Amino acid sequence: MSISAVMPTYARTDLVFERGQGAMMYTADGRSFLDFGAGVAVNALGHAHPHLVAALKAQAEKLWHTSNLYRVAGQEKLAERLVANSFADSVFFCNSGAEAMEGVVKMARRYHQAQGEANKYRVITARNAFHGRTLAMISAGGQEKHLDGFAPNVDGFDHVAFGNLNETRAAITPQTAAVVVEPIQGEGGILPGDLEYMKGLRAMADEFGLLLIFDEVQTGMGRTGKLFAYEWSDITPDAMAVAKGLGGGFPVGACLVTEAVAKVMKPGTHGSTFGGNPLAMAAANAVMDVVLEPGFLPHVRMIADYLWPKLTAVVAKHPKVFELVRGKGLMIGLKCKVPNTEVIARFIDHGLLTVGAADNTVRLLPPLIITEAEVDAAIGIIDRAAASLAP
Ligand SMILES: *Cc1c(COP(=O)(O)O)cnc(C)c1O
């Protein structure tokens, strides 16, 4: 047989990691790496964080799973904390980003249908977006490379240019239920939407009676220096999907919505077998314990302020390798002039893990707990790797 037992859906780097500690990862054969990918923005507190390890161990010895046939104390605790620290009034728990996005899109349809407007089901999304890999979410993202071979596309998504308010307004019809955006496009290449765009979308949603939905699967949980990226603007969405950093490495997602949306979701309207199980809630509540400590988010902003000028300088020093740096907080994109795959491979040669993105970008998504010394080490590697790459 020539097919690998693990289905070949990824172009994997030939590294097998055995353990991690803080911002470091180690292979079985003794190589060590500074982790500026954090499992694609998932390991928000790095690896083997003592508080997370203790919380998960303690829960593992008590109860893993009960189903949602019963109350789950960890869900009640986490939901109350998410509600207390966001625009949301109510939270649904699931297992991944795609599921969280599917959930909020389902809720947007039901919100309008509960008001007798069955024709309002279409959702405006941005081009170059990424909302996950389910059938509906590849249609929401609308990217040819994700849709290829999976036709017919799921109906109900209309695509407009990211950042373009005029195009968004022109796409609104009597069938439009919601507008969905990532505050900063992640897989698309770390492209931040500006504050005027956010405000404009909010005003437009209000004017036409649409729900404004943010995909904060990547931007959320402190990644940009605020708990959620929408907090940098003075507007709030009606619904939001969160996942990645939420469990610090344990698979968990959440739909955060206002009361107006949540009240159409009666018993039986949506569900998940695993969603919000005690093990996942122990992990996510432990992440919350740390992220909500008074000094934590200020540390993220402080370390980002330390990193950005150094990174900007190293990018300017290698104009044949890098074009520019963009992003917010610790969600950073290096747009490259040489193929980003070569840059990522050279970073690995020098001991730094990063993540690719569209638009020939390399993503730097370090754990939020990184230190100044680790930033210095990463900048040194980026400098040396770039010098070795210069044509
Ligand atoms: C990663 C990501 C998703 C999909 O999350 P999965 O957990 O892989 O399903 C959705 N939206 C955004 C913005 C993401 O970055």
Short mmCIF file of C-alpha atoms and ligand atoms in Angstrom, two decimals:
data_model
loop_
_atom_site.label_atom_id
_atom_site.label_comp_id
_atom_site.label_asym_id
_atom_site.label_seq_id
_atom_site.Cartn_x
_atom_site.Cartn_y
_atom_site.Cartn_z
CA MET A 1 0.00 0.00 0.00
CA SER A 2 1.29 3.45 -0.84
CA ILE A 3 -1.23 5.48 1.14
CA SER A 4 -0.11 6.55 4.59
CA ALA A 5 -2.22 5.33 7.51
CA VAL A 6 -2.64 8.95 8.59
CA MET A 7 -4.62 10.54 5.78
CA PRO A 8 -2.29 12.82 3.79
CA THR A 9 -4.32 16.04 4.19
CA TYR A 10 -1.41 18.11 5.53
CA ALA A 11 2.00 19.08 4.13
CA ARG A 12 3.75 18.30 7.40
CA THR A 13 7.25 19.27 8.46
CA ASP A 14 9.28 16.20 9.40
CA LEU A 15 9.56 16.92 13.12
CA VAL A 16 8.08 14.87 15.97
CA PHE A 17 7.83 16.71 19.25
CA GLU A 18 8.03 14.88 22.54
CA ARG A 19 7.53 17.58 25.12
CA GLY A 20 7.25 21.31 25.67
CA GLN A 21 8.01 23.73 28.44
CA GLY A 22 6.84 27.34 28.34
CA ALA A 23 7.74 28.72 24.90
CA MET A 24 10.11 25.83 24.11
CA MET A 25 9.44 22.53 22.33
CA TYR A 26 11.72 19.51 22.22
CA THR A 27 11.95 16.58 19.80
CA ALA A 28 12.67 13.02 20.86
CA ASP A 29 16.09 13.23 19.20
CA GLY A 30 17.10 16.20 21.34
CA ARG A 31 16.47 19.23 19.11
CA SER A 32 14.96 22.28 20.80
CA PHE A 33 12.83 25.03 19.26
CA LEU A 34 11.46 28.37 20.29
CA ASP A 35 7.74 28.09 19.59
CA PHE A 36 6.43 31.21 17.84
CA GLY A 37 3.53 29.27 16.31
CA ALA A 38 1.87 28.07 19.53
CA GLY A 39 0.01 25.33 17.67
CA VAL A 40 -1.60 28.05 15.50
CA ALA A 41 -2.49 30.44 18.34
CA VAL A 42 -3.74 27.62 20.57
CA ASN A 43 -1.07 27.25 23.26
CA ALA A 44 -1.80 30.72 24.65
CA LEU A 45 -0.02 29.89 27.92
CA GLY A 46 2.79 27.92 26.29
CA HIS A 47 3.47 24.27 27.04
CA ALA A 48 3.06 22.41 30.34
CA HIS A 49 1.86 25.49 32.20
CA PRO A 50 1.79 24.31 35.86
CA HIS A 51 -1.69 25.73 36.59
CA LEU A 52 -3.19 24.07 33.49
CA VAL A 53 -1.45 20.77 34.18
CA ALA A 54 -2.69 20.75 37.78
CA ALA A 55 -6.27 21.63 36.78
CA LEU A 56 -6.46 18.97 34.09
CA LYS A 57 -4.86 16.30 36.30
CA ALA A 58 -7.28 17.03 39.14
CA GLN A 59 -10.30 16.90 36.81
CA ALA A 60 -9.01 13.74 35.09
CA GLU A 61 -9.14 11.90 38.39
CA LYS A 62 -12.71 13.01 39.08
CA LEU A 63 -14.90 13.10 35.96
CA TRP A 64 -14.16 13.43 32.24
CA HIS A 65 -17.52 13.50 30.55
CA THR A 66 -21.18 13.51 31.46
CA SER A 67 -22.95 14.70 28.24
CA ASN A 68 -25.23 17.71 28.20
CA LEU A 69 -28.12 15.72 29.64
CA TYR A 70 -27.01 17.16 32.99
CA ARG A 71 -25.77 20.47 34.34
CA VAL A 72 -22.00 20.91 34.07
CA ALA A 73 -20.57 23.11 36.82
CA GLY A 74 -17.49 24.04 34.75
CA GLN A 75 -19.74 25.34 31.93
CA GLU A 76 -21.69 27.52 34.32
CA LYS A 77 -18.47 28.94 35.75
CA LEU A 78 -16.79 29.56 32.39
CA ALA A 79 -19.94 31.00 30.77
CA GLU A 80 -20.39 33.43 33.66
CA ARG A 81 -16.78 34.56 33.30
CA LEU A 82 -17.05 35.00 29.53
CA VAL A 83 -20.29 36.94 29.99
CA ALA A 84 -18.74 39.12 32.72
CA ASN A 85 -15.77 39.91 30.47
CA SER A 86 -17.43 40.49 27.09
CA PHE A 87 -20.50 41.93 25.35
CA ALA A 88 -22.19 38.54 25.51
CA ASP A 89 -25.13 37.50 27.67
CA SER A 90 -25.05 33.77 26.95
CA VAL A 91 -22.59 31.12 25.74
CA PHE A 92 -22.89 27.79 23.90
CA PHE A 93 -19.92 25.39 24.15
CA CYS A 94 -18.60 23.22 21.33
CA ASN A 95 -15.27 21.69 20.34
CA SER A 96 -13.63 23.74 17.60
CA GLY A 97 -13.54 27.00 15.71
CA ALA A 98 -15.48 25.72 12.71
CA GLU A 99 -18.20 24.41 14.98
CA ALA A 100 -18.37 27.70 16.86
CA MET A 101 -18.76 29.54 13.54
CA GLU A 102 -21.43 27.11 12.33
CA GLY A 103 -23.20 27.68 15.62
CA VAL A 104 -23.31 31.46 15.33
CA VAL A 105 -24.44 31.29 11.68
CA LYS A 106 -27.22 28.86 12.65
CA MET A 107 -28.23 31.24 15.44
CA ALA A 108 -28.33 34.18 13.01
CA ARG A 109 -30.72 32.30 10.74
CA ARG A 110 -32.92 31.23 13.62
CA TYR A 111 -32.93 34.76 15.08
CA HIS A 112 -34.64 36.04 11.93
CA GLN A 113 -36.82 32.97 11.41
CA ALA A 114 -38.14 33.31 14.97
CA GLN A 115 -39.41 36.72 13.90
CA GLY A 116 -41.23 35.17 10.93
CA GLU A 117 -38.58 36.21 8.41
CA ALA A 118 -37.75 32.83 6.89
CA ASN A 119 -36.31 34.53 3.79
CA LYS A 120 -33.55 36.22 5.79
CA TYR A 121 -30.88 33.54 5.74
CA ARG A 122 -27.97 34.85 3.70
CA VAL A 123 -24.71 35.88 5.32
CA ILE A 124 -22.22 38.38 3.93
CA THR A 125 -18.63 37.28 4.46
CA ALA A 126 -15.28 38.71 3.44
CA ARG A 127 -13.12 37.41 0.62
CA ASN A 128 -9.89 35.79 1.73
CA ALA A 129 -11.63 34.84 5.00
CA PHE A 130 -11.17 31.64 6.96
CA HIS A 131 -13.92 30.23 9.16
CA GLY A 132 -13.02 26.53 9.28
CA ARG A 133 -13.37 23.40 7.14
CA THR A 134 -16.94 22.14 7.52
CA LEU A 135 -19.05 22.15 4.34
CA ALA A 136 -20.81 25.36 5.32
CA MET A 137 -17.70 27.14 6.57
CA ILE A 138 -15.65 26.49 3.42
CA SER A 139 -18.50 28.20 1.58
CA ALA A 140 -18.45 31.01 4.15
CA GLY A 141 -14.71 31.45 3.59
CA GLY A 142 -15.24 31.21 -0.14
CA GLN A 143 -11.63 30.33 -0.96
CA GLU A 144 -11.19 28.28 -4.11
CA LYS A 145 -8.39 26.18 -2.61
CA HIS A 146 -10.69 25.04 0.22
CA LEU A 147 -13.78 24.52 -1.97
CA ASP A 148 -12.04 22.60 -4.78
CA GLY A 149 -13.57 19.17 -5.23
CA PHE A 150 -16.33 19.61 -2.68
CA ALA A 151 -19.07 21.04 -4.90
CA PRO A 152 -21.88 21.92 -4.72
CA ASN A 153 -21.13 24.81 -2.39
CA VAL A 154 -23.44 25.38 0.56
CA ASP A 155 -25.84 28.17 -0.37
CA GLY A 156 -26.29 31.31 1.68
CA PHE A 157 -22.97 33.14 1.62
CA ASP A 158 -22.21 36.33 -0.33
CA HIS A 159 -18.61 37.51 -0.52
CA VAL A 160 -17.31 41.06 -0.53
CA ALA A 161 -13.84 42.59 -0.24
CA PHE A 162 -12.50 42.68 3.34
CA GLY A 163 -12.40 46.25 4.60
CA ASN A 164 -14.74 47.58 1.92
CA LEU A 165 -17.87 49.17 3.45
CA ASN A 166 -19.31 50.27 0.11
CA GLU A 167 -19.15 46.78 -1.32
CA THR A 168 -20.66 45.37 1.86
CA ARG A 169 -23.57 47.80 1.72
CA ALA A 170 -24.15 47.03 -1.96
CA ALA A 171 -24.36 43.30 -1.18
CA ILE A 172 -27.17 43.68 1.37
CA THR A 173 -30.54 42.38 0.13
CA PRO A 174 -33.87 41.66 1.87
CA GLN A 175 -32.48 38.12 2.34
CA THR A 176 -29.42 39.18 4.31
CA ALA A 177 -29.35 37.92 7.91
CA ALA A 178 -25.87 38.78 9.08
CA VAL A 179 -22.40 40.07 8.29
CA VAL A 180 -19.44 37.93 9.39
CA VAL A 181 -15.84 39.13 9.66
CA GLU A 182 -12.58 38.31 11.39
CA PRO A 183 -11.44 41.55 13.11
CA ILE A 184 -7.98 40.57 11.84
CA GLN A 185 -7.91 38.04 9.01
CA GLY A 186 -5.61 35.28 10.24
CA GLU A 187 -5.09 32.56 7.62
CA GLY A 188 -5.56 35.32 5.04
CA GLY A 189 -2.20 36.81 6.03
CA ILE A 190 -2.75 38.79 9.29
CA LEU A 191 -4.75 41.60 7.74
CA PRO A 192 -6.26 43.93 10.36
CA GLY A 193 -9.60 45.59 9.69
CA ASP A 194 -9.37 49.23 10.77
CA LEU A 195 -11.59 50.80 13.42
CA GLU A 196 -13.64 52.78 10.89
CA TYR A 197 -14.46 49.50 9.14
CA MET A 198 -15.66 47.94 12.42
CA LYS A 199 -17.76 50.99 13.24
CA GLY A 200 -19.16 51.10 9.71
CA LEU A 201 -20.18 47.44 9.86
CA ARG A 202 -21.93 48.01 13.19
CA ALA A 203 -23.83 51.01 11.83
CA MET A 204 -24.81 49.10 8.70
CA ALA A 205 -26.00 46.08 10.69
CA ASP A 206 -28.13 48.39 12.83
CA GLU A 207 -29.53 50.24 9.83
CA PHE A 208 -30.61 47.05 8.03
CA GLY A 209 -31.50 44.90 11.06
CA LEU A 210 -28.63 42.44 10.48
CA LEU A 211 -26.58 40.64 13.07
CA LEU A 212 -22.91 41.53 13.24
CA ILE A 213 -20.87 38.38 13.84
CA PHE A 214 -17.16 38.37 14.65
CA ASP A 215 -14.96 35.35 14.13
CA GLU A 216 -12.52 35.73 17.04
CA VAL A 217 -11.35 32.13 16.90
CA GLN A 218 -7.78 33.34 16.31
CA THR A 219 -7.88 36.94 17.60
CA GLY A 220 -9.60 36.10 20.89
CA MET A 221 -8.30 35.09 24.34
CA GLY A 222 -5.75 37.85 24.67
CA ARG A 223 -3.91 37.34 21.38
CA THR A 224 -4.04 41.04 20.43
CA GLY A 225 -3.47 42.35 23.98
CA LYS A 226 -7.16 42.62 24.89
CA LEU A 227 -9.25 39.61 25.86
CA PHE A 228 -11.10 40.03 22.53
CA ALA A 229 -9.97 42.07 19.54
CA TYR A 230 -13.32 43.89 19.20
CA GLU A 231 -12.41 45.70 22.45
CA TRP A 232 -9.91 47.84 20.50
CA SER A 233 -12.93 49.42 18.78
CA ASP A 234 -15.81 51.07 20.60
CA ILE A 235 -18.39 48.72 19.11
CA THR A 236 -19.57 45.24 20.00
CA PRO A 237 -20.85 42.40 17.82
CA ASP A 238 -24.12 40.51 18.35
CA ALA A 239 -22.42 37.15 18.19
CA MET A 240 -18.87 35.87 18.26
CA ALA A 241 -17.05 32.57 17.78
CA VAL A 242 -14.09 31.73 20.03
CA ALA A 243 -11.88 28.63 20.10
CA LYS A 244 -8.10 28.20 19.58
CA GLY A 245 -6.62 29.81 22.74
CA LEU A 246 -9.73 29.13 24.84
CA GLY A 247 -8.58 25.71 26.05
CA GLY A 248 -4.84 26.41 25.94
CA GLY A 249 -4.39 23.22 23.87
CA PHE A 250 -7.51 21.32 24.89
CA PRO A 251 -10.07 21.29 22.03
CA VAL A 252 -12.93 23.62 22.97
CA GLY A 253 -14.93 26.32 21.23
CA ALA A 254 -17.70 28.71 22.20
CA CYS A 255 -20.48 30.81 20.69
CA LEU A 256 -20.88 34.08 22.59
CA VAL A 257 -24.11 35.97 21.85
CA THR A 258 -26.41 38.69 23.13
CA GLU A 259 -29.65 37.91 24.93
CA ALA A 260 -31.68 38.81 21.83
CA VAL A 261 -29.93 36.01 19.92
CA ALA A 262 -29.71 33.48 22.76
CA LYS A 263 -33.41 33.61 23.54
CA VAL A 264 -34.34 32.00 20.20
CA MET A 265 -32.16 28.97 21.08
CA LYS A 266 -34.67 26.86 22.99
CA PRO A 267 -33.95 23.34 24.33
CA GLY A 268 -33.35 20.99 21.41
CA THR A 269 -32.43 23.66 18.85
CA HIS A 270 -28.68 22.99 18.90
CA GLY A 271 -26.36 20.58 20.64
CA SER A 272 -23.08 18.75 20.91
CA THR A 273 -22.21 15.47 22.60
CA PHE A 274 -18.77 16.55 23.72
CA GLY A 275 -19.31 20.32 23.85
CA GLY A 276 -18.30 21.78 27.20
CA ASN A 277 -17.50 18.49 28.91
CA PRO A 278 -15.93 18.64 32.38
CA LEU A 279 -12.41 18.00 31.11
CA ALA A 280 -12.61 20.77 28.51
CA MET A 281 -14.14 23.14 31.04
CA ALA A 282 -11.37 22.43 33.56
CA ALA A 283 -8.78 23.35 30.93
CA ALA A 284 -10.61 26.47 29.76
CA ASN A 285 -11.35 27.68 33.30
CA ALA A 286 -7.67 27.23 34.15
CA VAL A 287 -6.72 29.33 31.09
CA MET A 288 -9.25 31.93 32.27
CA ASP A 289 -7.76 31.96 35.78
CA VAL A 290 -4.44 33.05 34.30
CA VAL A 291 -5.66 35.35 31.52
CA LEU A 292 -7.95 37.25 33.91
CA GLU A 293 -5.18 37.86 36.47
CA PRO A 294 -4.86 41.67 36.66
CA GLY A 295 -1.31 41.75 35.25
CA PHE A 296 -1.75 39.26 32.42
CA LEU A 297 -3.18 41.29 29.53
CA PRO A 298 -0.96 44.29 30.42
CA HIS A 299 1.98 41.87 30.10
CA VAL A 300 0.83 40.85 26.63
CA ARG A 301 0.64 44.51 25.58
CA MET A 302 4.00 45.27 27.21
CA ILE A 303 5.81 42.36 25.56
CA ALA A 304 4.21 43.26 22.23
CA ASP A 305 5.46 46.84 22.64
CA TYR A 306 8.90 45.39 23.32
CA LEU A 307 8.76 43.11 20.28
CA TRP A 308 7.34 45.38 17.57
CA PRO A 309 10.17 47.96 17.25
CA LYS A 310 12.79 45.18 17.22
CA LEU A 311 10.87 43.22 14.62
CA THR A 312 10.27 46.32 12.49
CA ALA A 313 14.01 47.01 12.60
CA VAL A 314 15.00 43.48 11.58
CA VAL A 315 12.46 43.55 8.74
CA ALA A 316 13.90 46.89 7.54
CA LYS A 317 17.41 45.40 7.72
CA HIS A 318 16.49 42.63 5.24
CA PRO A 319 14.50 44.34 2.48
CA LYS A 320 15.22 41.55 -0.02
CA VAL A 321 13.64 38.94 2.29
CA PHE A 322 10.83 40.82 4.04
CA GLU A 323 8.34 43.32 2.66
CA LEU A 324 6.54 44.45 5.82
CA VAL A 325 5.21 43.50 9.20
CA ARG A 326 1.54 43.86 10.19
CA GLY A 327 -0.90 42.78 12.87
CA LYS A 328 -1.72 43.62 16.45
CA GLY A 329 -0.30 42.54 19.80
CA LEU A 330 1.10 39.02 19.47
CA MET A 331 -0.75 38.28 16.23
CA ILE A 332 1.92 39.23 13.74
CA GLY A 333 2.41 38.73 10.01
CA LEU A 334 5.70 39.01 8.15
CA LYS A 335 4.98 39.51 4.48
CA CYS A 336 7.90 38.04 2.58
CA LYS A 337 9.61 38.72 -0.73
CA VAL A 338 11.06 35.22 -0.99
CA PRO A 339 8.62 32.28 -0.73
CA ASN A 340 7.26 32.11 2.83
CA THR A 341 7.79 28.34 2.84
CA GLU A 342 11.54 28.93 2.45
CA VAL A 343 11.52 31.48 5.26
CA ILE A 344 9.65 29.08 7.57
CA ALA A 345 12.08 26.25 6.71
CA ARG A 346 15.10 28.49 7.38
CA PHE A 347 13.61 29.63 10.70
CA ILE A 348 13.27 25.94 11.62
CA ASP A 349 16.93 25.35 10.70
CA HIS A 350 17.77 28.10 13.20
CA GLY A 351 15.42 26.78 15.90
CA LEU A 352 12.28 28.92 15.51
CA LEU A 353 8.78 27.59 14.80
CA THR A 354 6.35 29.84 12.90
CA VAL A 355 3.19 29.35 10.81
CA GLY A 356 2.49 30.16 7.17
CA ALA A 357 -0.47 32.17 5.91
CA ALA A 358 -1.82 33.42 2.59
CA ASP A 359 -0.35 36.46 0.80
CA ASN A 360 3.16 34.99 1.22
CA THR A 361 3.07 35.74 4.93
CA VAL A 362 4.76 34.09 7.91
CA ARG A 363 2.74 34.27 11.13
CA LEU A 364 4.40 34.89 14.47
CA LEU A 365 1.94 33.73 17.15
CA PRO A 366 4.07 33.22 20.26
CA PRO A 367 2.58 32.04 23.54
CA LEU A 368 1.26 35.05 25.44
CA ILE A 369 3.66 34.26 28.30
CA ILE A 370 6.88 34.95 26.35
CA THR A 371 9.64 36.91 28.04
CA GLU A 372 11.88 39.68 26.75
CA ALA A 373 14.78 37.19 26.58
CA GLU A 374 12.69 34.90 24.35
CA VAL A 375 11.75 37.82 22.12
CA ASP A 376 15.45 38.71 21.84
CA ALA A 377 16.26 35.11 20.94
CA ALA A 378 13.56 35.05 18.25
CA ILE A 379 14.70 38.38 16.78
CA GLY A 380 18.27 37.03 16.66
CA ILE A 381 17.10 33.94 14.78
CA ILE A 382 15.00 35.98 12.36
CA ASP A 383 18.03 38.20 11.69
CA ARG A 384 20.44 35.29 11.11
CA ALA A 385 17.95 33.29 9.04
CA ALA A 386 17.16 36.32 6.88
CA ALA A 387 20.88 37.00 6.33
CA SER A 388 21.30 33.42 5.13
CA LEU A 389 18.31 33.81 2.77
CA ALA A 390 19.17 37.13 1.13
CA PRO A 391 19.51 36.57 -2.62
C1 LIG B 1 -8.62 28.35 13.04
C2 LIG B 1 -9.78 29.21 12.67
C3 LIG B 1 -11.05 28.66 12.47
C4 LIG B 1 -11.30 27.16 12.48
O1 LIG B 1 -11.02 26.59 13.70
P1 LIG B 1 -10.95 24.98 13.82
O2 LIG B 1 -10.78 24.76 15.29
O3 LIG B 1 -9.76 24.56 13.00
O4 LIG B 1 -12.20 24.44 13.28
C5 LIG B 1 -12.09 29.52 12.21
N1 LIG B 1 -11.89 30.84 12.14
C6 LIG B 1 -10.70 31.41 12.33
C7 LIG B 1 -10.55 32.89 12.26
C8 LIG B 1 -9.58 30.61 12.58
O5 LIG B 1 -8.38 31.16 12.73
#
